[in-house]
Amino acid sequence: MTTTSNPARTRQITPILSARNLVKRYGHVTALAGADLTLYPGEVLAVIGDNGAGKSSLIKCLSGAVVPDEGEIRVKGKPERFRTPLDARSAGIETVYQHLALAPARDIAANVFLGRELRKPGPLGWGLRMLDRKAMRQETAKILGDLGLLTIQNIGQAVETLSGGQRQGVAVARAAAFGSRVIIMDEPTAALGVKESAKVLNLIAEIRDRGIPVILISHDMPHVFEVADRIHIQRLGRRIACVQKTEITMNDAVSLMTGAQTPPEDHDPETIPERLVRQ
Amino acid sequence: MKSVSSPPTAPAPPRRVGERLVDQPQVPLLGRIQRAMHAHPLLGPTAVLILACIFFTIAVGPRFIEPLNISLILQQVQIIGMVGIAQTLIILTGGIDLSVAAAMVFSTVIAGKLAAEAGTPPLLALLVALLTGAVCGSLNGALVTRFRVPPFIATLGTLSIFTALNLYVSGSQTIKANALPDLLLWPGQTFRVLGAPVTFGSILVLAAFIVVSYILRRTAWGEHIYAVGDNAEGARLSGIRTSRVLMSVYIVAGVICAIAGWLLIGRVGSVSPFSGEGVNLASITAVVIGGTSLFGGRGHVLGTLLGALIIGVFSNGLTLTGVDVLWQVFTTGVLVIVAVGLDQWTRKVAG
């Protein structure tokens, strides 16, 4: 494995999202033991790790679903404290959870706007608090169209009547529509078939091309190597390495993840993604 | 070389814009009914209500459908209907409230005591009664959200607590109509429509159904109630403050129970800690017959209106045909089981 840290490309770029020394304990179990994470603008950062390595806890801290016991989270260099998912959302961080966080009996538009419904303008809105369903449907159709998810024709359809891939599409569309700074995706392809997975990977690339960085948590090495710029390797509640995709093989990544190999002494987990260096 | 003679398979036509993803034209009738009921949950209860009305009009004769009898049915179901609104809100969040009737009666006892014995101005007595309902609801809400007590157990406990407080405050005494101010008896007053007396209470119930239906279908709060009942953790991760939604639902339900108490004073013409018997379970029955799912997140408050009317039509119609009361109870039981069975069946549409 080669993890050459080129001094020419060190940290002149402020990470869009960074976490330092996060600790999270559940009773006697330490899920995070001083975990770090750095996400640069415009990159796809894959987070890989064995079961129990703390991937889920890490992203839950970043998305406000759990509050870390210790450590610091910065958005664009500014310290933030997320107490609820709402706090993370208002900082521009959207998360697509593995179990999607959708309301299955509600329609697609209602799900896309869940928790930030649009009200009608004028007295109907501020007086009678009336929702603007028409606007939400139009907006949803536009969002789905922009992401190439136009096969979902009927915005008024209940989410539970959609296929797994379409549901994933709705969840991703929701994140893409509102995630102004960062989008986190937890195992977005785990429940999908080959074709649907390919579509989701395309969506990730599409979102990155719009300039929004993505954190991708995945078990699927081929997917990780297909779409990621850098790979963050989590082990025993810590980041043990973070490498450019081009500088590591799948086998090495797996042996780092399982502890069969350790990163070299001079490994710098904060190197800037090649995508940014080229620009 | 022989050509295989298989029927030519035409390529599937491309999907048209606006075509539904789920529809397949060759679905058997039963499947189509199932889908229609899934898409339009009010279909079932509406059909049952219409069929029941037709049946009793034939069995009883035209007097069943006369304005006088319809007005009577409305009066008979107004309490169940009003409490049913509160119950619907709770059940939509995935909970259940066994204390609704006790909270209702408790607020009537408070209002009666204040107005009849403490000399409180009637309007103030009424407002304190509504406040009592809110306090009862917030106790339930606090138990469910703060202390994570399952709604069934929390409200089973408060059912006993409110019932005991009823007896304590009232001293197990009934306050007669002549001791009560007109304002508290107002829901029982009538005006004439098509020659039939209609109580203000019945109108109040219908108005409440319209208002709550609007709130549930057209406001963000309503949307959040459905989302919490549908997928509570998902709603929380979507940025909905689920505890706040639940708490507000229990408080609003408490206030609605207190309004039902006001209707009860008007209907019975007195305040008694022993009134409102059977309303608890009847309210749940109305909600379930109305097609609202006991698992939360699905249903419609107008279904509860239909459910309450179905109960009223059956009880009134069976009485008029001279059938023993026990068969009314029997029929209600059958209706509940059929309604829940249908709900389970229609939910299977979602794969």
XYZ file of C-alpha atoms in Angstrom:
630
model
C 0.000 0.000 0.000
C 1.231 3.457 -0.813
C -0.016 6.436 1.081
C 2.434 9.099 0.029
C 1.604 12.382 1.684
C 2.665 14.997 -0.780
C 3.607 18.162 1.132
C 2.572 20.250 -1.864
C -1.071 19.408 -1.310
C -1.554 19.929 2.396
C -4.379 21.725 4.121
C -5.003 25.001 2.372
C -8.636 24.076 1.902
C -11.038 24.364 4.827
C -12.953 21.126 5.246
C -16.680 21.602 4.784
C -17.336 19.242 7.667
C -14.908 17.966 10.241
C -15.130 15.996 13.445
C -12.388 15.792 16.040
C -12.027 13.237 18.780
C -15.679 12.178 18.991
C -16.488 9.879 21.885
C -19.788 8.093 22.329
C -20.475 5.526 24.990
C -23.592 3.440 25.461
C -23.385 2.090 28.983
C -20.262 -0.096 29.034
C -19.890 -0.115 25.273
C -17.715 2.531 23.671
C -19.010 3.028 20.144
C -16.692 5.927 19.314
C -13.283 6.183 20.971
C -11.988 9.505 19.686
C -13.069 9.368 16.069
C -12.074 11.998 13.496
C -13.520 12.747 10.103
C -12.687 15.285 7.434
C -14.842 16.050 4.432
C -13.588 18.401 1.743
C -15.783 20.318 -0.686
C -16.871 18.495 -3.814
C -15.702 15.024 -2.832
C -17.332 11.693 -2.154
C -15.903 10.307 1.069
C -16.595 6.635 1.655
C -16.647 5.422 5.238
C -15.910 1.730 5.569
C -15.388 -0.472 8.584
C -16.281 -3.777 10.114
C -19.451 -4.279 12.108
C -19.099 -2.428 15.396
C -16.357 -0.137 14.098
C -18.516 2.874 14.882
C -19.617 3.893 11.387
C -23.239 4.311 12.338
C -22.457 6.137 15.572
C -20.120 8.442 13.679
C -22.698 9.490 11.124
C -25.426 9.708 13.745
C -23.290 12.295 15.536
C -22.836 14.199 12.284
C -26.553 14.119 11.500
C -27.708 15.087 14.986
C -29.452 11.775 15.670
C -27.220 11.211 18.698
C -25.213 13.702 20.741
C -21.545 12.741 21.252
C -20.221 12.627 24.823
C -17.013 14.382 23.823
C -15.435 15.915 20.772
C -16.080 18.704 18.348
C -17.907 19.048 15.040
C -17.140 21.935 12.707
C -19.062 23.042 9.655
C -16.893 25.195 7.369
C -14.510 25.658 10.266
C -17.191 26.900 12.619
C -17.901 24.774 15.714
C -21.455 23.423 15.857
C -23.363 21.454 18.431
C -26.130 19.250 17.044
C -28.686 18.301 19.673
C -31.407 17.137 17.282
C -31.595 16.129 13.604
C -33.208 19.528 13.082
C -29.972 21.286 14.142
C -27.931 19.339 11.593
C -30.525 20.025 8.935
C -30.434 23.742 9.542
C -26.644 23.597 9.187
C -27.263 22.186 5.689
C -26.512 18.539 6.462
C -29.013 16.019 5.150
C -28.939 12.317 5.870
C -30.384 9.361 4.004
C -30.779 6.736 6.692
C -30.472 3.051 5.999
C -34.087 2.556 6.951
C -34.941 5.696 5.008
C -36.930 7.640 7.639
C -39.976 7.820 5.389
C -43.635 7.705 6.366
C -44.811 4.774 4.223
C -48.526 5.615 4.190
C -47.916 9.230 3.093
C -47.461 10.204 -0.520
C -44.176 11.064 -2.208
C -44.588 14.834 -1.996
C -45.557 14.688 1.675
C -42.439 12.630 2.369
C -40.102 14.912 0.461
C -41.395 17.897 2.443
C -41.804 16.027 5.740
C -40.922 18.363 8.597
C -40.671 21.458 6.372
C -44.030 21.657 4.683
C -44.840 24.672 2.546
C -47.741 26.865 3.520
C -49.971 28.780 1.146
C -49.100 32.417 0.691
C -51.463 35.025 2.072
C -54.126 34.726 4.780
C -54.843 31.066 3.983
C -51.265 30.300 4.981
C -50.651 32.442 8.044
C -54.258 32.536 9.190
C -55.612 29.076 8.451
C -52.130 27.450 8.316
C -53.137 25.840 5.050
C -50.542 23.673 3.338
C -49.699 24.378 -0.278
C -49.958 20.802 -1.541
C -49.936 21.898 -5.153
C -46.634 23.720 -4.780
C -45.124 20.792 -2.870
C -46.183 18.379 -5.606
C -44.827 20.573 -8.374
C -41.573 21.071 -6.519
C -41.290 17.329 -5.859
C -41.878 16.528 -9.520
C -39.122 18.983 -10.420
C -36.686 17.516 -7.884
C -37.346 13.963 -9.058
C -37.060 15.074 -12.672
C -33.723 16.802 -12.076
C -32.305 13.611 -10.588
C -33.569 11.511 -13.466
C -36.140 9.746 -11.307
C -38.983 10.546 -13.660
C -40.242 6.974 -13.627
C -42.003 7.935 -10.442
C -44.966 9.442 -12.201
C -47.584 9.899 -9.604
C -46.433 12.221 -6.873
C -49.648 11.462 -5.002
C -48.739 7.789 -4.687
C -48.131 6.375 -1.184
C -44.452 5.582 -0.635
C -45.308 2.029 0.479
C -46.592 1.256 -3.031
C -43.134 1.963 -4.506
C -40.332 -0.530 -5.041
C -37.255 -0.530 -2.805
C -35.195 1.380 -5.340
C -37.905 3.976 -5.844
C -38.191 4.493 -2.095
C -34.447 4.971 -1.945
C -34.859 7.458 -4.774
C -37.428 9.432 -2.784
C -35.137 9.523 0.256
C -32.156 10.600 -1.848
C -34.246 13.202 -3.667
C -35.326 14.653 -0.346
C -31.740 14.916 0.828
C -30.574 16.336 -2.491
C -33.327 18.926 -2.498
C -32.500 20.326 0.920
C -28.886 19.358 1.634
C -27.171 22.626 0.932
C -23.748 21.649 2.322
C -23.397 17.914 2.950
C -25.337 14.752 2.179
C -24.741 11.648 4.259
C -25.904 8.273 2.960
C -25.974 5.219 5.185
C -25.809 1.958 3.203
C -27.898 3.327 0.327
C -27.410 0.240 -1.841
C -27.684 -2.456 0.838
C -31.281 -3.392 0.069
C -31.133 -2.900 -3.700
C -30.635 -5.000 -6.794
C -27.867 -4.464 -9.327
C -29.766 -2.078 -11.556
C -31.168 -0.019 -8.737
C -27.752 0.178 -7.052
C -26.252 1.526 -10.262
C -28.913 4.197 -10.308
C -28.185 5.248 -6.738
C -24.435 5.403 -7.488
C -25.246 7.639 -10.442
C -27.288 9.842 -8.142
C -24.325 10.160 -5.789
C -22.076 11.229 -8.657
C -24.772 13.615 -9.837
C -24.993 15.235 -6.407
C -21.196 15.522 -6.212
C -21.125 17.153 -9.645
C -23.497 19.771 -8.356
C -20.798 20.642 -5.837
C -22.316 19.018 -2.775
C -19.970 16.615 -0.994
C -21.282 13.210 -0.023
C -20.358 10.901 2.836
C -21.126 7.334 1.779
C -21.247 4.566 4.351
C -21.110 1.211 2.643
C -20.140 -2.414 3.039
C -19.962 -2.897 -0.684
C -16.310 -2.494 -1.761
C -16.952 -2.350 -5.516
C -19.504 0.416 -4.962
C -17.089 2.285 -2.710
C -14.285 2.069 -5.252
C -16.589 3.075 -8.061
C -17.827 6.333 -6.654
C -15.554 7.495 -3.798
C -12.685 9.979 -3.979
C -11.240 9.122 -0.611
C -11.844 6.190 1.693
C -12.115 6.678 5.434
C -11.389 3.441 7.281
C -12.993 3.101 10.673
C -11.809 0.515 13.163
C -12.612 0.013 16.858
C -14.300 3.391 17.177
C -11.508 5.374 15.491
C -10.421 6.485 12.050
C -7.312 4.454 11.453
C -6.718 5.735 7.948
C -8.140 7.873 5.198
C -6.640 7.368 1.773
C -7.105 8.391 -1.845
C -9.025 5.747 -3.717
C -6.233 5.604 -6.329
C -3.622 4.852 -3.691
C -5.117 1.702 -2.260
C -6.390 -1.647 -3.483
C -9.571 -3.289 -2.362
C -7.591 -6.004 -0.600
C -5.497 -3.508 1.341
C -8.594 -1.595 2.334
C -10.141 -4.773 3.674
C -7.020 -5.760 5.588
C -6.826 -2.299 7.190
C -10.494 -2.557 8.066
C -10.095 -5.936 9.719
C -6.800 -5.114 11.406
C -4.717 -7.523 9.349
C -2.613 -4.550 8.289
C -1.778 -1.240 9.934
C -1.235 2.055 8.103
C 2.366 3.292 7.729
C 3.823 5.592 10.372
C 3.793 8.653 8.113
C 0.197 8.188 6.977
C -1.654 11.508 6.756
C -5.426 11.010 6.867
C -6.074 14.634 5.962
C -4.720 14.737 2.429
C -6.768 16.725 -0.016
C -8.679 14.680 -2.579
C -7.055 14.486 -5.993
C -10.224 15.799 -7.551
C -9.608 19.117 -5.788
C -5.881 19.173 -6.550
C -6.601 18.832 -10.257
C -8.975 21.780 -10.205
C -34.758 -25.976 -39.440
C -38.117 -25.866 -37.774
C -39.482 -22.697 -36.513
C -40.796 -22.845 -33.017
C -44.449 -22.031 -33.105
C -44.998 -19.941 -30.100
C -47.496 -17.109 -29.998
C -45.782 -13.851 -30.845
C -45.172 -11.865 -27.712
C -45.758 -8.214 -28.252
C -43.267 -5.940 -26.529
C -44.665 -4.223 -23.463
C -46.026 -0.825 -24.411
C -43.936 2.057 -23.071
C -45.299 3.747 -20.010
C -47.360 6.779 -20.701
C -46.860 9.976 -18.792
C -49.144 10.087 -15.797
C -49.609 6.335 -15.736
C -49.639 4.900 -12.267
C -46.820 2.567 -11.368
C -49.002 0.231 -9.381
C -51.891 -0.188 -11.735
C -52.303 -3.352 -13.705
C -55.494 -3.552 -15.707
C -55.948 -7.321 -15.325
C -56.495 -7.377 -11.574
C -59.422 -9.535 -10.421
C -62.419 -7.805 -8.893
C -61.436 -8.584 -5.299
C -57.998 -7.119 -5.846
C -59.486 -3.994 -7.344
C -61.781 -3.600 -4.338
C -58.763 -4.057 -2.071
C -56.832 -1.340 -3.909
C -59.779 1.028 -4.002
C -60.191 0.609 -0.245
C -56.502 1.218 0.269
C -56.590 4.404 -1.783
C -59.950 5.592 -0.408
C -60.303 4.480 3.214
C -63.741 6.097 3.586
C -65.209 3.835 0.915
C -65.921 0.902 3.242
C -67.675 2.780 6.056
C -69.682 4.870 3.559
C -70.922 1.715 1.849
C -71.837 0.118 5.180
C -73.722 3.233 6.293
C -75.698 3.495 3.050
C -76.520 -0.223 3.004
C -77.591 -0.105 6.661
C -79.870 2.883 5.956
C -81.443 1.116 2.971
C -81.877 -2.082 4.977
C -83.585 -0.383 7.921
C -85.751 1.785 5.666
C -87.078 -1.447 4.181
C -87.290 -3.299 7.505
C -88.737 -0.471 9.597
C -90.564 1.519 6.948
C -90.251 5.140 5.891
C -90.368 6.485 9.436
C -86.765 5.343 9.808
C -85.602 7.891 7.242
C -87.829 10.733 8.476
C -86.081 13.931 9.672
C -87.349 13.310 13.204
C -85.655 9.931 13.418
C -82.463 11.185 11.776
C -82.317 14.011 14.286
C -82.755 11.425 17.054
C -79.877 9.320 15.692
C -77.679 12.434 15.573
C -78.485 13.174 19.201
C -77.772 9.605 20.173
C -74.347 9.599 18.540
C -73.161 13.141 19.328
C -71.261 12.153 22.476
C -69.645 9.109 20.861
C -68.849 11.264 17.834
C -67.190 14.047 19.814
C -65.177 11.671 22.001
C -64.438 9.714 18.825
C -62.686 12.794 17.389
C -60.353 12.850 20.378
C -59.859 9.099 20.108
C -59.079 9.399 16.375
C -56.301 11.905 17.015
C -54.723 9.606 19.602
C -55.107 6.454 17.501
C -53.611 8.200 14.451
C -50.410 8.694 16.477
C -50.372 4.951 17.133
C -51.708 5.285 20.682
C -55.006 4.590 22.376
C -56.841 6.489 25.103
C -58.898 4.548 27.627
C -59.437 7.609 29.792
C -61.470 9.713 27.329
C -64.874 9.100 28.932
C -63.522 9.543 32.453
C -61.865 12.844 31.457
C -65.142 13.917 29.836
C -67.218 13.157 32.941
C -64.607 14.697 35.216
C -64.832 17.993 33.350
C -68.656 17.951 33.619
C -68.421 17.353 37.357
C -66.011 20.280 37.725
C -68.241 22.553 35.629
C -71.386 21.460 37.496
C -69.823 21.887 40.937
C -68.463 25.337 40.088
C -71.650 26.627 38.462
C -74.234 25.046 40.737
C -72.544 25.153 44.125
C -69.642 27.606 44.078
C -71.618 30.298 42.253
C -68.986 30.660 39.526
C -70.180 32.553 36.428
C -71.339 29.969 33.845
C -68.817 30.988 31.192
C -65.942 30.738 33.661
C -67.213 27.328 34.822
C -67.230 26.173 31.201
C -63.718 27.474 30.591
C -62.438 25.755 33.724
C -64.073 22.549 32.460
C -62.165 22.887 29.168
C -58.994 23.544 31.154
C -59.702 20.397 33.183
C -59.816 18.452 29.943
C -56.494 19.991 28.895
C -54.914 19.054 32.229
C -56.205 15.475 31.957
C -54.805 15.273 28.430
C -51.447 16.731 29.407
C -51.137 14.177 32.207
C -51.631 11.398 29.640
C -49.255 13.156 27.247
C -46.566 13.564 29.903
C -46.816 9.889 30.871
C -46.464 8.843 27.236
C -43.701 11.246 26.159
C -41.675 11.917 29.331
C -41.935 8.625 31.149
C -42.311 6.431 28.051
C -45.326 4.605 29.486
C -47.191 2.784 26.684
C -50.428 4.721 25.952
C -52.596 1.722 26.786
C -51.142 1.425 30.287
C -50.843 5.176 30.897
C -54.491 5.801 30.066
C -55.634 2.658 31.887
C -54.052 4.217 34.965
C -55.512 7.670 34.407
C -58.923 6.085 33.718
C -58.946 4.874 37.323
C -57.507 8.144 38.623
C -60.062 10.338 36.830
C -62.919 8.018 37.831
C -61.891 8.200 41.495
C -61.564 12.004 41.287
C -65.053 12.159 39.750
C -66.511 10.402 42.765
C -64.429 12.467 45.188
C -65.314 15.872 43.710
C -68.973 15.058 43.129
C -69.461 13.174 46.401
C -71.281 10.649 44.159
C -74.129 13.171 43.923
C -76.039 14.164 40.812
C -76.631 17.860 40.101
C -80.119 18.354 38.652
C -80.922 20.518 35.647
C -82.717 23.209 37.665
C -79.466 23.923 39.550
C -77.465 24.309 36.326
C -77.111 27.531 34.311
C -78.548 27.702 30.780
C -75.114 27.940 29.202
C -74.148 24.459 30.399
C -77.456 23.047 29.146
C -77.285 24.908 25.811
C -76.053 21.954 23.670
C -79.332 20.181 24.520
C -81.454 23.097 23.243
C -83.135 22.556 19.895
C -84.089 24.494 16.815
C -86.246 23.261 13.965
C -85.015 21.984 10.614
C -87.666 20.535 8.238
C -90.016 20.324 11.159
C -87.642 18.172 13.191
C -85.934 19.398 16.350
C -82.158 19.524 16.017
C -79.952 20.088 19.049
C -77.129 22.610 19.053
C -74.986 19.757 20.319
C -75.427 17.816 17.060
C -74.399 20.896 15.093
C -71.391 21.401 17.362
C -70.273 17.813 16.671
C -70.607 18.196 12.919
C -68.674 21.486 13.082
C -65.956 19.824 15.163
C -65.615 17.066 12.580
C -65.190 19.611 9.792
C -62.609 21.646 11.720
C -60.537 18.634 12.796
C -60.745 17.135 9.322
C -59.364 20.391 7.909
C -56.568 20.434 10.463
C -55.578 16.842 9.763
C -55.618 17.121 5.979
C -54.503 20.677 5.357
C -52.026 21.732 8.036
C -48.481 20.762 8.912
C -49.567 19.717 12.396
C -51.977 17.223 10.851
C -49.249 15.982 8.525
C -46.948 15.463 11.511
C -49.613 13.540 13.442
C -49.871 11.074 10.554
C -46.088 10.872 10.196
C -45.568 10.177 13.909
C -48.168 7.404 13.817
C -46.773 5.999 10.598
C -43.081 5.885 11.512
C -42.186 7.629 14.769
C -38.414 7.195 14.484
C -38.468 8.224 10.830
C -40.462 11.319 11.715
C -37.928 12.207 14.421
C -35.021 11.771 12.009
C -36.918 13.920 9.500
C -36.750 16.759 11.990
C -40.224 16.465 13.500
C -40.302 17.024 17.246
C -42.280 13.882 17.922
C -42.662 14.391 21.682
C -44.087 17.828 21.088
C -46.533 16.491 18.503
C -47.672 13.697 20.858
C -48.031 16.057 23.810
C -50.109 18.515 21.769
C -52.328 15.696 20.506
C -53.079 14.463 24.031
C -53.845 18.003 25.227
C -56.145 18.740 22.276
C -57.846 15.370 22.781
C -58.427 16.293 26.440
C -60.041 19.595 25.466
C -62.256 17.817 22.925
C -63.324 15.378 25.672
C -64.281 18.360 27.821
C -66.388 19.744 24.948
C -67.999 16.288 24.735
C -68.707 16.715 28.451
C -70.568 19.927 27.687
C -72.682 18.052 25.125
C -73.251 15.341 27.717
C -74.669 17.859 30.231
C -77.017 19.126 27.519
C -78.049 15.625 26.471
C -78.613 14.182 29.961
C -79.850 17.451 31.457
C -77.857 16.927 34.627
C -74.344 16.345 35.891
C -73.656 12.893 37.216
C -70.382 11.105 37.915
C -72.052 7.958 36.594
C -73.068 9.271 33.175
C -71.237 8.546 29.955
C -71.243 4.815 30.522
C -70.039 2.844 27.528
C -68.650 5.902 25.752
C -65.041 4.777 26.210
C -65.285 1.612 24.189
C -67.896 3.062 21.836
C -65.442 5.799 20.855
C -62.794 3.228 19.968
C -65.447 1.234 18.114
C -66.458 4.284 16.072
C -62.840 5.002 15.145
C -62.185 1.417 14.104
C -65.428 1.001 12.153
C -64.548 4.293 10.471
C -61.497 2.649 8.952
C -58.752 4.232 11.043
C -55.945 1.779 11.681
C -55.177 0.905 15.307
C -51.510 0.763 14.271
C -51.530 4.501 13.614
C -50.797 6.708 10.655
C -53.767 5.742 8.516
C -57.345 6.833 8.601
C -59.584 9.810 8.525
C -61.582 11.615 11.177
C -64.606 11.695 8.853
C -64.446 7.891 8.997
C -65.095 8.211 12.720
C -68.198 10.304 11.970
C -69.351 7.507 9.663
C -68.422 4.940 12.328
C -70.443 6.759 14.987
C -73.399 7.066 12.587
C -73.175 3.361 11.758
C -73.347 2.523 15.463
C -76.291 4.922 15.828
C -78.136 3.609 12.773
C -77.771 -0.012 13.859
C -78.827 0.661 17.426
C -81.772 2.843 16.382
C -82.846 0.565 13.542
C -82.644 -2.618 15.586
C -84.652 -0.949 18.359
C -87.335 0.133 15.879
C -87.543 -3.355 14.402
C -88.094 -4.629 17.930
C -84.951 -6.718 18.162
C -83.628 -7.440 21.647
C -80.929 -5.018 22.845
C -78.438 -7.840 23.175
C -78.353 -8.169 19.389
C -77.344 -4.515 19.086
C -74.345 -5.250 21.230
C -73.707 -8.385 19.213
C -73.846 -6.460 15.915
C -71.407 -3.843 17.168
C -68.973 -6.603 18.044
C -69.254 -8.125 14.583
C -68.770 -4.719 12.946
C -65.580 -4.044 14.911
C -64.063 -7.391 14.025
C -65.004 -7.042 10.350
C -63.573 -3.505 10.276
C -60.230 -4.546 11.759
C -60.086 -7.586 9.478
C -60.704 -5.369 6.451
C -58.012 -2.961 7.624
C -55.458 -5.790 7.841
C -56.502 -7.030 4.412
C -56.295 -3.647 2.669
C -52.900 -2.918 4.221
C -51.509 -5.890 2.301
C -51.670 -3.786 -0.866
C -48.412 -2.240 0.272
C -45.891 -4.913 -0.628
